[in-house]
PDB file of C-alpha atoms in Angstrom:
ATOM      1  CA  UNK A 326     115.478 115.909  92.686  1.00  0.00           C
ATOM      2  CA  UNK A 327     118.406 115.237  90.418  1.00  0.00           C
ATOM      3  CA  UNK A 328     118.089 113.529  86.916  1.00  0.00           C
ATOM      4  CA  UNK A 329     120.385 113.955  83.776  1.00  0.00           C
ATOM      5  CA  UNK A 330     118.584 117.117  80.895  1.00  0.00           C
ATOM      6  CA  UNK A 331     119.110 115.929  77.586  1.00  0.00           C
ATOM      7  CA  UNK A 332     116.122 116.562  75.861  1.00  0.00           C
ATOM      8  CA  UNK A 333     113.794 119.484  77.044  1.00  0.00           C
ATOM      9  CA  UNK A 334     110.456 119.896  74.267  1.00  0.00           C
ATOM     10  CA  UNK A 335     108.503 122.776  74.227  1.00  0.00           C
ATOM     11  CA  UNK A 336     105.225 120.572  73.596  1.00  0.00           C
ATOM     12  CA  UNK A 337     102.983 122.361  70.487  1.00  0.00           C
ATOM     13  CA  UNK A 338      99.977 123.065  72.960  1.00  0.00           C
ATOM     14  CA  UNK A 339     101.511 126.293  73.874  1.00  0.00           C
ATOM     15  CA  UNK A 340     101.054 127.444  70.324  1.00  0.00           C
ATOM     16  CA  UNK A 341      97.037 128.403  72.155  1.00  0.00           C
ATOM     17  CA  UNK A 342      99.226 131.369  74.155  1.00  0.00           C
ATOM     18  CA  UNK A 343     102.439 132.179  71.735  1.00  0.00           C
ATOM     19  CA  UNK A 344     104.245 130.507  68.646  1.00  0.00           C
ATOM     20  CA  UNK A 345     106.767 128.148  70.247  1.00  0.00           C
ATOM     21  CA  UNK A 346     109.075 128.209  67.655  1.00  0.00           C
ATOM     22  CA  UNK A 347     109.456 131.743  69.567  1.00  0.00           C
ATOM     23  CA  UNK A 348     110.557 129.802  72.750  1.00  0.00           C
ATOM     24  CA  UNK A 349     112.104 127.333  70.873  1.00  0.00           C
ATOM     25  CA  UNK A 350     114.793 129.968  69.563  1.00  0.00           C
ATOM     26  CA  UNK A 351     115.077 131.586  72.711  1.00  0.00           C
ATOM     27  CA  UNK A 352     116.194 128.860  74.574  1.00  0.00           C
ATOM     28  CA  UNK A 353     118.441 127.342  71.790  1.00  0.00           C
ATOM     29  CA  UNK A 354     121.255 128.571  73.660  1.00  0.00           C
ATOM     30  CA  UNK A 355     120.676 126.066  76.560  1.00  0.00           C
ATOM     31  CA  UNK A 356     123.214 123.254  76.376  1.00  0.00           C
ATOM     32  CA  UNK A 357     120.795 120.940  76.343  1.00  0.00           C
ATOM     33  CA  UNK A 358     118.559 119.593  73.184  1.00  0.00           C
ATOM     34  CA  UNK A 359     115.744 121.525  73.262  1.00  0.00           C
ATOM     35  CA  UNK A 360     112.970 121.130  70.083  1.00  0.00           C
ATOM     36  CA  UNK A 361     109.032 121.561  68.969  1.00  0.00           C
ATOM     37  CA  UNK A 362     107.120 118.289  70.095  1.00  0.00           C
ATOM     38  CA  UNK A 363     103.471 116.671  69.665  1.00  0.00           C
ATOM     39  CA  UNK A 364     102.089 114.257  71.579  1.00  0.00           C
ATOM     40  CA  UNK A 365     104.519 111.651  69.851  1.00  0.00           C
ATOM     41  CA  UNK A 366     107.712 113.766  70.268  1.00  0.00           C
ATOM     42  CA  UNK A 367     106.878 113.157  75.084  1.00  0.00           C
ATOM     43  CA  UNK A 368     108.353 109.947  75.327  1.00  0.00           C
ATOM     44  CA  UNK A 369     111.567 111.354  73.611  1.00  0.00           C
ATOM     45  CA  UNK A 370     112.280 114.042  76.211  1.00  0.00           C
ATOM     46  CA  UNK A 371     113.397 114.334  79.979  1.00  0.00           C
ATOM     47  CA  UNK A 372     111.278 117.758  80.489  1.00  0.00           C
ATOM     48  CA  UNK A 373     108.511 119.134  78.733  1.00  0.00           C
ATOM     49  CA  UNK A 374     107.556 123.027  79.150  1.00  0.00           C
ATOM     50  CA  UNK A 375     103.542 122.634  78.140  1.00  0.00           C
ATOM     51  CA  UNK A 376     100.270 124.242  78.636  1.00  0.00           C
ATOM     52  CA  UNK A 377      98.146 121.579  78.337  1.00  0.00           C
ATOM     53  CA  UNK A 378      98.498 118.099  80.221  1.00  0.00           C
ATOM     54  CA  UNK A 379      98.241 114.688  78.696  1.00  0.00           C
ATOM     55  CA  UNK A 380      99.190 111.199  80.508  1.00  0.00           C
ATOM     56  CA  UNK A 381     102.412 110.629  78.385  1.00  0.00           C
ATOM     57  CA  UNK A 382     104.246 113.659  80.330  1.00  0.00           C
ATOM     58  CA  UNK A 383     104.599 110.751  83.452  1.00  0.00           C
ATOM     59  CA  UNK A 384     107.382 109.394  81.530  1.00  0.00           C
ATOM     60  CA  UNK A 385     109.082 113.328  82.122  1.00  0.00           C
ATOM     61  CA  UNK A 386     110.819 114.325  84.190  1.00  0.00           C
ATOM     62  CA  UNK A 387     110.207 117.202  84.813  1.00  0.00           C
ATOM     63  CA  UNK A 388     107.036 119.705  83.649  1.00  0.00           C
ATOM     64  CA  UNK A 389     107.201 122.932  83.111  1.00  0.00           C
ATOM     65  CA  UNK A 390     103.487 124.348  82.809  1.00  0.00           C
ATOM     66  CA  UNK A 391     103.663 128.135  81.433  1.00  0.00           C
ATOM     67  CA  UNK A 392     100.138 129.468  83.124  1.00  0.00           C
ATOM     68  CA  UNK A 393     100.412 129.607  87.268  1.00  0.00           C
ATOM     69  CA  UNK A 394      97.172 127.518  87.416  1.00  0.00           C
ATOM     70  CA  UNK A 395      97.475 124.191  88.086  1.00  0.00           C
ATOM     71  CA  UNK A 396      94.452 122.831  88.300  1.00  0.00           C
ATOM     72  CA  UNK A 397      95.279 121.322  84.662  1.00  0.00           C
ATOM     73  CA  UNK A 398      97.764 118.452  85.804  1.00  0.00           C
ATOM     74  CA  UNK A 399      97.312 115.785  88.177  1.00  0.00           C
ATOM     75  CA  UNK A 400      99.107 116.373  90.831  1.00  0.00           C
ATOM     76  CA  UNK A 401      98.710 113.283  92.916  1.00  0.00           C
ATOM     77  CA  UNK A 402      99.754 111.569  90.221  1.00  0.00           C
ATOM     78  CA  UNK A 403     102.487 113.434  89.370  1.00  0.00           C
ATOM     79  CA  UNK A 404     104.354 112.890  92.602  1.00  0.00           C
ATOM     80  CA  UNK A 405     103.516 108.762  92.500  1.00  0.00           C
ATOM     81  CA  UNK A 406     105.846 109.291  89.406  1.00  0.00           C
ATOM     82  CA  UNK A 407     108.623 111.098  90.609  1.00  0.00           C
ATOM     83  CA  UNK A 408     107.584 114.529  88.040  1.00  0.00           C
ATOM     84  CA  UNK A 409     108.585 117.431  89.345  1.00  0.00           C
ATOM     85  CA  UNK A 410     106.139 120.659  88.166  1.00  0.00           C
ATOM     86  CA  UNK A 411     106.690 123.785  87.931  1.00  0.00           C
ATOM     87  CA  UNK A 412     104.605 126.322  87.196  1.00  0.00           C
ATOM     88  CA  UNK A 413     104.890 130.092  86.146  1.00  0.00           C
ATOM     89  CA  UNK A 414     103.466 132.258  88.888  1.00  0.00           C
ATOM     90  CA  UNK A 415     105.063 135.185  89.027  1.00  0.00           C
ATOM     91  CA  UNK A 416     105.033 136.145  84.959  1.00  0.00           C
ATOM     92  CA  UNK A 417     101.509 137.486  84.935  1.00  0.00           C
ATOM     93  CA  UNK A 418     101.055 140.149  88.119  1.00  0.00           C
ATOM     94  CA  UNK A 419     101.509 143.444  85.934  1.00  0.00           C
ATOM     95  CA  UNK A 420      99.822 142.024  82.765  1.00  0.00           C
ATOM     96  CA  UNK A 421      96.531 141.010  84.776  1.00  0.00           C
ATOM     97  CA  UNK A 422      96.621 144.416  87.046  1.00  0.00           C
ATOM     98  CA  UNK A 423      96.388 146.479  83.486  1.00  0.00           C
ATOM     99  CA  UNK A 424      93.879 144.181  81.520  1.00  0.00           C
ATOM    100  CA  UNK A 425      91.731 144.547  85.694  1.00  0.00           C
ATOM    101  CA  UNK A 426      92.568 148.392  85.454  1.00  0.00           C
ATOM    102  CA  UNK A 427      90.932 147.803  81.537  1.00  0.00           C
ATOM    103  CA  UNK A 428      87.709 146.840  82.760  1.00  0.00           C
ATOM    104  CA  UNK A 429      87.801 149.300  84.830  1.00  0.00           C
ATOM    105  CA  UNK A 430      88.785 151.782  82.706  1.00  0.00           C
ATOM    106  CA  UNK A 431      86.093 151.493  80.174  1.00  0.00           C
ATOM    107  CA  UNK A 432      82.835 151.003  82.860  1.00  0.00           C
ATOM    108  CA  UNK A 433      83.944 154.555  84.368  1.00  0.00           C
ATOM    109  CA  UNK A 434      84.822 155.712  80.756  1.00  0.00           C
ATOM    110  CA  UNK A 435      81.776 154.253  79.064  1.00  0.00           C
ATOM    111  CA  UNK A 436      84.329 152.514  76.507  1.00  0.00           C
ATOM    112  CA  UNK A 437      82.216 149.875  75.897  1.00  0.00           C
ATOM    113  CA  UNK A 438      79.439 152.147  74.827  1.00  0.00           C
ATOM    114  CA  UNK A 439      81.606 153.685  72.102  1.00  0.00           C
ATOM    115  CA  UNK A 440      83.320 150.615  70.761  1.00  0.00           C
ATOM    116  CA  UNK A 441      79.374 148.906  70.876  1.00  0.00           C
ATOM    117  CA  UNK A 442      77.719 152.772  68.710  1.00  0.00           C
ATOM    118  CA  UNK A 443      80.948 152.208  66.522  1.00  0.00           C
ATOM    119  CA  UNK A 444      79.749 149.604  64.754  1.00  0.00           C
ATOM    120  CA  UNK A 445      76.881 150.526  64.459  1.00  0.00           C
ATOM    121  CA  UNK A 446      77.747 153.908  63.627  1.00  0.00           C
ATOM    122  CA  UNK A 447      76.001 155.280  65.915  1.00  0.00           C
ATOM    123  CA  UNK A 448      76.780 158.892  67.477  1.00  0.00           C
ATOM    124  CA  UNK A 449      75.243 158.357  70.696  1.00  0.00           C
ATOM    125  CA  UNK A 450      76.644 160.427  74.380  1.00  0.00           C
ATOM    126  CA  UNK A 451      76.399 158.901  77.691  1.00  0.00           C
ATOM    127  CA  UNK A 452      73.786 159.743  79.647  1.00  0.00           C
ATOM    128  CA  UNK A 453      75.036 162.951  82.098  1.00  0.00           C
ATOM    129  CA  UNK A 454      75.225 161.068  84.965  1.00  0.00           C
ATOM    130  CA  UNK A 455      76.570 157.965  83.362  1.00  0.00           C
ATOM    131  CA  UNK A 456      80.644 158.065  83.452  1.00  0.00           C
ATOM    132  CA  UNK A 457      83.012 158.617  86.470  1.00  0.00           C
ATOM    133  CA  UNK A 458      86.437 158.720  87.127  1.00  0.00           C
ATOM    134  CA  UNK A 459      88.214 156.027  89.787  1.00  0.00           C
ATOM    135  CA  UNK A 460      90.011 158.178  93.322  1.00  0.00           C
ATOM    136  CA  UNK A 461      87.803 157.286  96.211  1.00  0.00           C
ATOM    137  CA  UNK A 462      86.062 154.222  94.399  1.00  0.00           C
ATOM    138  CA  UNK A 463      87.158 150.399  96.470  1.00  0.00           C
ATOM    139  CA  UNK A 464      87.817 147.536  94.838  1.00  0.00           C
ATOM    140  CA  UNK A 465      87.693 144.628  96.912  1.00  0.00           C
ATOM    141  CA  UNK A 466      90.082 141.777  95.896  1.00  0.00           C
ATOM    142  CA  UNK A 467      89.001 138.592  96.518  1.00  0.00           C
ATOM    143  CA  UNK A 468      92.818 137.181  96.087  1.00  0.00           C
ATOM    144  CA  UNK A 469      96.136 138.464  97.200  1.00  0.00           C
ATOM    145  CA  UNK A 470      99.011 136.503  94.974  1.00  0.00           C
ATOM    146  CA  UNK A 471     100.396 137.613  92.546  1.00  0.00           C
ATOM    147  CA  UNK A 472      97.641 138.260  90.454  1.00  0.00           C
ATOM    148  CA  UNK A 473      95.830 139.834  93.165  1.00  0.00           C
ATOM    149  CA  UNK A 474      99.411 142.067  93.793  1.00  0.00           C
ATOM    150  CA  UNK A 475      99.498 143.115  90.517  1.00  0.00           C
ATOM    151  CA  UNK A 476      95.722 144.522  90.267  1.00  0.00           C
ATOM    152  CA  UNK A 477      96.564 146.084  93.552  1.00  0.00           C
ATOM    153  CA  UNK A 478      99.456 147.789  92.789  1.00  0.00           C
ATOM    154  CA  UNK A 479      97.939 149.081  89.497  1.00  0.00           C
ATOM    155  CA  UNK A 480      94.417 149.430  90.404  1.00  0.00           C
ATOM    156  CA  UNK A 481      96.473 151.552  93.726  1.00  0.00           C
ATOM    157  CA  UNK A 482      98.317 153.913  90.928  1.00  0.00           C
ATOM    158  CA  UNK A 483      95.020 154.494  89.871  1.00  0.00           C
ATOM    159  CA  UNK A 484      93.352 156.118  93.118  1.00  0.00           C
ATOM    160  CA  UNK A 485      91.574 153.064  93.860  1.00  0.00           C
ATOM    161  CA  UNK A 486      91.134 152.272  97.352  1.00  0.00           C
ATOM    162  CA  UNK A 487      91.647 148.472  97.283  1.00  0.00           C
ATOM    163  CA  UNK A 488      90.835 146.039  99.878  1.00  0.00           C
ATOM    164  CA  UNK A 489      91.733 142.238 100.060  1.00  0.00           C
ATOM    165  CA  UNK A 490      90.276 138.776 100.371  1.00  0.00           C
ATOM    166  CA  UNK A 491      92.802 136.165 102.295  1.00  0.00           C
ATOM    167  CA  UNK A 492      92.957 133.050 104.237  1.00  0.00           C
ATOM    168  CA  UNK A 493      94.250 134.883 106.991  1.00  0.00           C
ATOM    169  CA  UNK A 494      94.159 139.313 108.143  1.00  0.00           C
ATOM    170  CA  UNK A 495      97.636 139.706 108.123  1.00  0.00           C
ATOM    171  CA  UNK A 496      98.501 143.049 106.367  1.00  0.00           C
ATOM    172  CA  UNK A 497      99.650 142.888 102.469  1.00  0.00           C
ATOM    173  CA  UNK A 498     101.757 145.345 100.525  1.00  0.00           C
ATOM    174  CA  UNK A 499      99.328 147.415  98.607  1.00  0.00           C
ATOM    175  CA  UNK A 500      95.809 146.639  99.721  1.00  0.00           C
ATOM    176  CA  UNK A 501      94.383 149.125 102.483  1.00  0.00           C
ATOM    177  CA  UNK A 502      92.156 146.405 104.508  1.00  0.00           C
ATOM    178  CA  UNK A 503      92.741 142.968 104.847  1.00  0.00           C
ATOM    179  CA  UNK A 504      89.483 140.673 105.276  1.00  0.00           C
ATOM    180  CA  UNK A 505      89.329 136.627 106.023  1.00  0.00           C
ATOM    181  CA  UNK A 506      88.183 134.809 103.984  1.00  0.00           C
ATOM    182  CA  UNK A 507      84.965 133.802 106.025  1.00  0.00           C
ATOM    183  CA  UNK A 508      84.089 137.364 105.829  1.00  0.00           C
ATOM    184  CA  UNK A 509      83.940 137.254 102.101  1.00  0.00           C
ATOM    185  CA  UNK A 510      80.087 139.122 101.657  1.00  0.00           C
ATOM    186  CA  UNK A 511      81.249 141.459 104.166  1.00  0.00           C
ATOM    187  CA  UNK A 512      83.805 142.461 101.707  1.00  0.00           C
ATOM    188  CA  UNK A 513      82.397 142.688  98.580  1.00  0.00           C
ATOM    189  CA  UNK A 514      79.789 144.169 100.016  1.00  0.00           C
ATOM    190  CA  UNK A 515      80.960 147.278 100.111  1.00  0.00           C
ATOM    191  CA  UNK A 516      82.778 147.541  97.057  1.00  0.00           C
ATOM    192  CA  UNK A 517      82.046 149.243  93.765  1.00  0.00           C
ATOM    193  CA  UNK A 518      84.498 145.982  92.043  1.00  0.00           C
ATOM    194  CA  UNK A 519      84.923 142.616  92.824  1.00  0.00           C
ATOM    195  CA  UNK A 520      87.084 141.398  91.218  1.00  0.00           C
ATOM    196  CA  UNK A 521      88.060 137.343  91.586  1.00  0.00           C
ATOM    197  CA  UNK A 522      92.232 136.421  91.476  1.00  0.00           C
ATOM    198  CA  UNK A 523      91.810 133.640  93.356  1.00  0.00           C
ATOM    199  CA  UNK A 524      93.424 129.929  91.626  1.00  0.00           C
ATOM    200  CA  UNK A 525      90.716 127.351  91.607  1.00  0.00           C
ATOM    201  CA  UNK A 526      90.754 124.543  94.390  1.00  0.00           C
ATOM    202  CA  UNK A 527      88.844 122.561  95.977  1.00  0.00           C
ATOM    203  CA  UNK A 528      87.719 125.826  98.225  1.00  0.00           C
ATOM    204  CA  UNK A 529      87.540 128.208  95.618  1.00  0.00           C
ATOM    205  CA  UNK A 530      84.786 125.552  93.320  1.00  0.00           C
ATOM    206  CA  UNK A 531      81.462 127.815  93.595  1.00  0.00           C
ATOM    207  CA  UNK A 532      83.320 130.499  95.245  1.00  0.00           C
ATOM    208  CA  UNK A 533      80.705 133.266  93.326  1.00  0.00           C
ATOM    209  CA  UNK A 534      76.884 131.971  94.356  1.00  0.00           C
ATOM    210  CA  UNK A 535      73.904 132.927  94.508  1.00  0.00           C
ATOM    211  CA  UNK A 536      74.248 134.856  98.025  1.00  0.00           C
ATOM    212  CA  UNK A 537      77.492 136.099  97.329  1.00  0.00           C
ATOM    213  CA  UNK A 538      76.074 138.211  94.239  1.00  0.00           C
ATOM    214  CA  UNK A 539      73.100 139.230  97.057  1.00  0.00           C
ATOM    215  CA  UNK A 540      75.769 140.390  98.705  1.00  0.00           C
ATOM    216  CA  UNK A 541      77.341 143.005  96.887  1.00  0.00           C
ATOM    217  CA  UNK A 542      76.236 146.129  95.733  1.00  0.00           C
ATOM    218  CA  UNK A 543      73.525 146.848  92.774  1.00  0.00           C
ATOM    219  CA  UNK A 544      75.595 149.122  91.366  1.00  0.00           C
ATOM    220  CA  UNK A 545      78.668 147.545  92.190  1.00  0.00           C
ATOM    221  CA  UNK A 546      80.441 145.460  89.414  1.00  0.00           C
ATOM    222  CA  UNK A 547      82.365 142.303  88.975  1.00  0.00           C
ATOM    223  CA  UNK A 548      85.236 141.204  87.348  1.00  0.00           C
ATOM    224  CA  UNK A 549      86.819 137.538  87.046  1.00  0.00           C
ATOM    225  CA  UNK A 550      90.286 136.924  85.824  1.00  0.00           C
ATOM    226  CA  UNK A 551      90.747 133.699  87.610  1.00  0.00           C
ATOM    227  CA  UNK A 552      89.106 130.780  86.817  1.00  0.00           C
ATOM    228  CA  UNK A 553      85.623 129.646  85.376  1.00  0.00           C
ATOM    229  CA  UNK A 554      84.515 127.340  87.395  1.00  0.00           C
ATOM    230  CA  UNK A 555      85.293 129.951  90.810  1.00  0.00           C
ATOM    231  CA  UNK A 556      81.647 130.982  90.041  1.00  0.00           C
ATOM    232  CA  UNK A 557      78.490 129.575  89.347  1.00  0.00           C
ATOM    233  CA  UNK A 558      77.516 131.211  86.165  1.00  0.00           C
ATOM    234  CA  UNK A 559      73.802 130.545  86.162  1.00  0.00           C
ATOM    235  CA  UNK A 560      73.846 132.591  89.221  1.00  0.00           C
ATOM    236  CA  UNK A 561      75.273 135.393  88.000  1.00  0.00           C
ATOM    237  CA  UNK A 562      73.305 135.772  84.842  1.00  0.00           C
ATOM    238  CA  UNK A 563      70.956 135.748  86.862  1.00  0.00           C
ATOM    239  CA  UNK A 564      71.910 138.671  88.716  1.00  0.00           C
ATOM    240  CA  UNK A 565      72.900 140.817  85.818  1.00  0.00           C
ATOM    241  CA  UNK A 566      69.640 139.489  84.367  1.00  0.00           C
ATOM    242  CA  UNK A 567      67.800 140.113  86.656  1.00  0.00           C
ATOM    243  CA  UNK A 568      69.656 144.261  87.803  1.00  0.00           C
ATOM    244  CA  UNK A 569      71.008 143.044  91.495  1.00  0.00           C
ATOM    245  CA  UNK A 570      74.802 143.853  90.304  1.00  0.00           C
ATOM    246  CA  UNK A 571      75.264 146.661  88.193  1.00  0.00           C
ATOM    247  CA  UNK A 572      77.830 144.677  85.554  1.00  0.00           C
ATOM    248  CA  UNK A 573      81.105 142.199  84.829  1.00  0.00           C
ATOM    249  CA  UNK A 574      84.034 142.023  83.002  1.00  0.00           C
ATOM    250  CA  UNK A 575      85.228 138.369  82.535  1.00  0.00           C
ATOM    251  CA  UNK A 576      87.676 136.287  80.753  1.00  0.00           C
ATOM    252  CA  UNK A 577      87.233 133.083  81.817  1.00  0.00           C
ATOM    253  CA  UNK A 578      84.298 130.895  82.255  1.00  0.00           C
ATOM    254  CA  UNK A 579      83.012 127.134  82.957  1.00  0.00           C
ATOM    255  CA  UNK A 580      82.772 126.409  79.468  1.00  0.00           C
ATOM    256  CA  UNK A 581      85.429 127.872  76.698  1.00  0.00           C
ATOM    257  CA  UNK A 582      85.091 128.765  74.682  1.00  0.00           C
ATOM    258  CA  UNK A 583      81.921 130.318  76.093  1.00  0.00           C
ATOM    259  CA  UNK A 584      78.949 128.866  74.158  1.00  0.00           C
ATOM    260  CA  UNK A 585      77.046 130.939  71.169  1.00  0.00           C
ATOM    261  CA  UNK A 586      73.929 130.632  72.819  1.00  0.00           C
ATOM    262  CA  UNK A 587      75.571 132.042  76.377  1.00  0.00           C
ATOM    263  CA  UNK A 588      73.519 135.165  77.389  1.00  0.00           C
ATOM    264  CA  UNK A 589      76.257 136.436  78.888  1.00  0.00           C
ATOM    265  CA  UNK A 590      77.282 137.762  75.125  1.00  0.00           C
ATOM    266  CA  UNK A 591      73.824 139.754  74.979  1.00  0.00           C
ATOM    267  CA  UNK A 592      74.454 142.015  78.181  1.00  0.00           C
ATOM    268  CA  UNK A 593      74.843 146.114  77.702  1.00  0.00           C
ATOM    269  CA  UNK A 594      76.882 146.056  80.790  1.00  0.00           C
ATOM    270  CA  UNK A 595      78.963 142.520  80.546  1.00  0.00           C
ATOM    271  CA  UNK A 596      82.431 142.697  78.988  1.00  0.00           C
ATOM    272  CA  UNK A 597      83.603 138.864  77.641  1.00  0.00           C
ATOM    273  CA  UNK A 598      87.596 138.621  76.791  1.00  0.00           C
ATOM    274  CA  UNK A 599      88.713 134.851  75.355  1.00  0.00           C
ATOM    275  CA  UNK A 600      90.648 133.626  78.787  1.00  0.00           C
ATOM    276  CA  UNK A 601      94.037 136.021  77.715  1.00  0.00           C
ATOM    277  CA  UNK A 602      93.499 138.319  80.158  1.00  0.00           C
ATOM    278  CA  UNK A 603      97.758 137.603  80.833  1.00  0.00           C
ATOM    279  CA  UNK A 604      98.411 138.002  77.062  1.00  0.00           C
ATOM    280  CA  UNK A 605     102.138 140.284  76.353  1.00  0.00           C
ATOM    281  CA  UNK A 606     103.915 139.769  73.208  1.00  0.00           C
ATOM    282  CA  UNK A 607     106.528 138.622  75.709  1.00  0.00           C
ATOM    283  CA  UNK A 608     105.208 135.460  77.415  1.00  0.00           C
ATOM    284  CA  UNK A 609     107.571 133.959  76.036  1.00  0.00           C
ATOM    285  CA  UNK A 610     110.437 135.395  77.142  1.00  0.00           C
ATOM    286  CA  UNK A 611     109.003 135.698  80.086  1.00  0.00           C
ATOM    287  CA  UNK A 612     108.321 131.564  80.771  1.00  0.00           C
ATOM    288  CA  UNK A 613     111.527 131.165  79.564  1.00  0.00           C
ATOM    289  CA  UNK A 614     113.582 133.203  81.942  1.00  0.00           C
ATOM    290  CA  UNK A 615     112.030 130.674  84.946  1.00  0.00           C
ATOM    291  CA  UNK A 616     112.665 127.178  82.305  1.00  0.00           C
ATOM    292  CA  UNK A 617     116.175 128.984  82.149  1.00  0.00           C
ATOM    293  CA  UNK A 618     117.307 129.337  85.540  1.00  0.00           C
ATOM    294  CA  UNK A 619     115.536 125.900  86.087  1.00  0.00           C
ATOM    295  CA  UNK A 620     117.787 124.140  83.866  1.00  0.00           C
ATOM    296  CA  UNK A 621     120.681 125.979  85.961  1.00  0.00           C
ATOM    297  CA  UNK A 622     119.815 125.293  88.712  1.00  0.00           C
ATOM    298  CA  UNK A 623     119.209 121.659  87.944  1.00  0.00           C
ATOM    299  CA  UNK A 624     122.412 121.400  86.468  1.00  0.00           C
ATOM    300  CA  UNK A 625     123.879 122.991  90.178  1.00  0.00           C
ATOM    301  CA  UNK A 626     121.938 120.609  92.177  1.00  0.00           C
ATOM    302  CA  UNK A 627     119.776 123.842  93.869  1.00  0.00           C
ATOM    303  CA  UNK A 628     116.198 123.763  94.063  1.00  0.00           C
ATOM    304  CA  UNK A 629     113.844 124.138  91.686  1.00  0.00           C
ATOM    305  CA  UNK A 630     112.172 128.053  91.526  1.00  0.00           C
ATOM    306  CA  UNK A 631     107.845 127.741  91.484  1.00  0.00           C
ATOM    307  CA  UNK A 632     108.122 124.002  92.534  1.00  0.00           C
ATOM    308  CA  UNK A 633     105.238 123.072  93.182  1.00  0.00           C
ATOM    309  CA  UNK A 634     105.545 118.978  92.984  1.00  0.00           C
TER     310      UNK A 634
END
């Protein structure tokens, strides 16, 4: 698709992740006008970099999402209106990998307990058999895309055996064994840690339900850095409260922010983080690199990088 790009807007919704002014300054040398815009300013733009979807974006020629997930965007409407959508797939592998590694290290070295004890000024050591090390454990990563591969690379360096679940059983670098999606319960049943990195689709919505948690080991930990709707949250809470699984680290939830009345806040073996697993001070540079590349590609008449629609 070819169009004349004269004005590139940076929607103020990106402020949930980084200051829009940082991306504005980073892209200031582009051969187009770049400016931060609010909802009312979208109409004046040919292209917009955004976190959130607004109906006014249907009048643009190109939208770039600062996230990898595209479940916020009405793909059929965008296609019907000849709007190009690109996303930020490819920039979150290391950040998500390190976040997941942090969760696993917190559980294995009991760091979350020490932080909680510090808040209470309590000098309380773990029981002799509580702490452990990661080499020799197994993590099953459900989803072997960019996020899953980043998790596998980081955990593998810590001595964790990493298995994966994907649509086919074709081998994937960084994974010692691959299971097909139909065999997900068998795969997670053998793991010390189950890590979810799949995108939210019709097929993955509610993928982790009561049956999935029943398939997990009682001493296993559940980690979700995908989307909240991939998990049946009441089923997860039941599994945690009944000790059907050992614990969970959760960066995403069915309702965000997580409601104050959620039992997840108070469960001892649960780590709650506010959907920030991919955050880094370089986030705006990583996004800006993709935007800059696509501006160059547009000028050269080449295909967009990371085009979704």
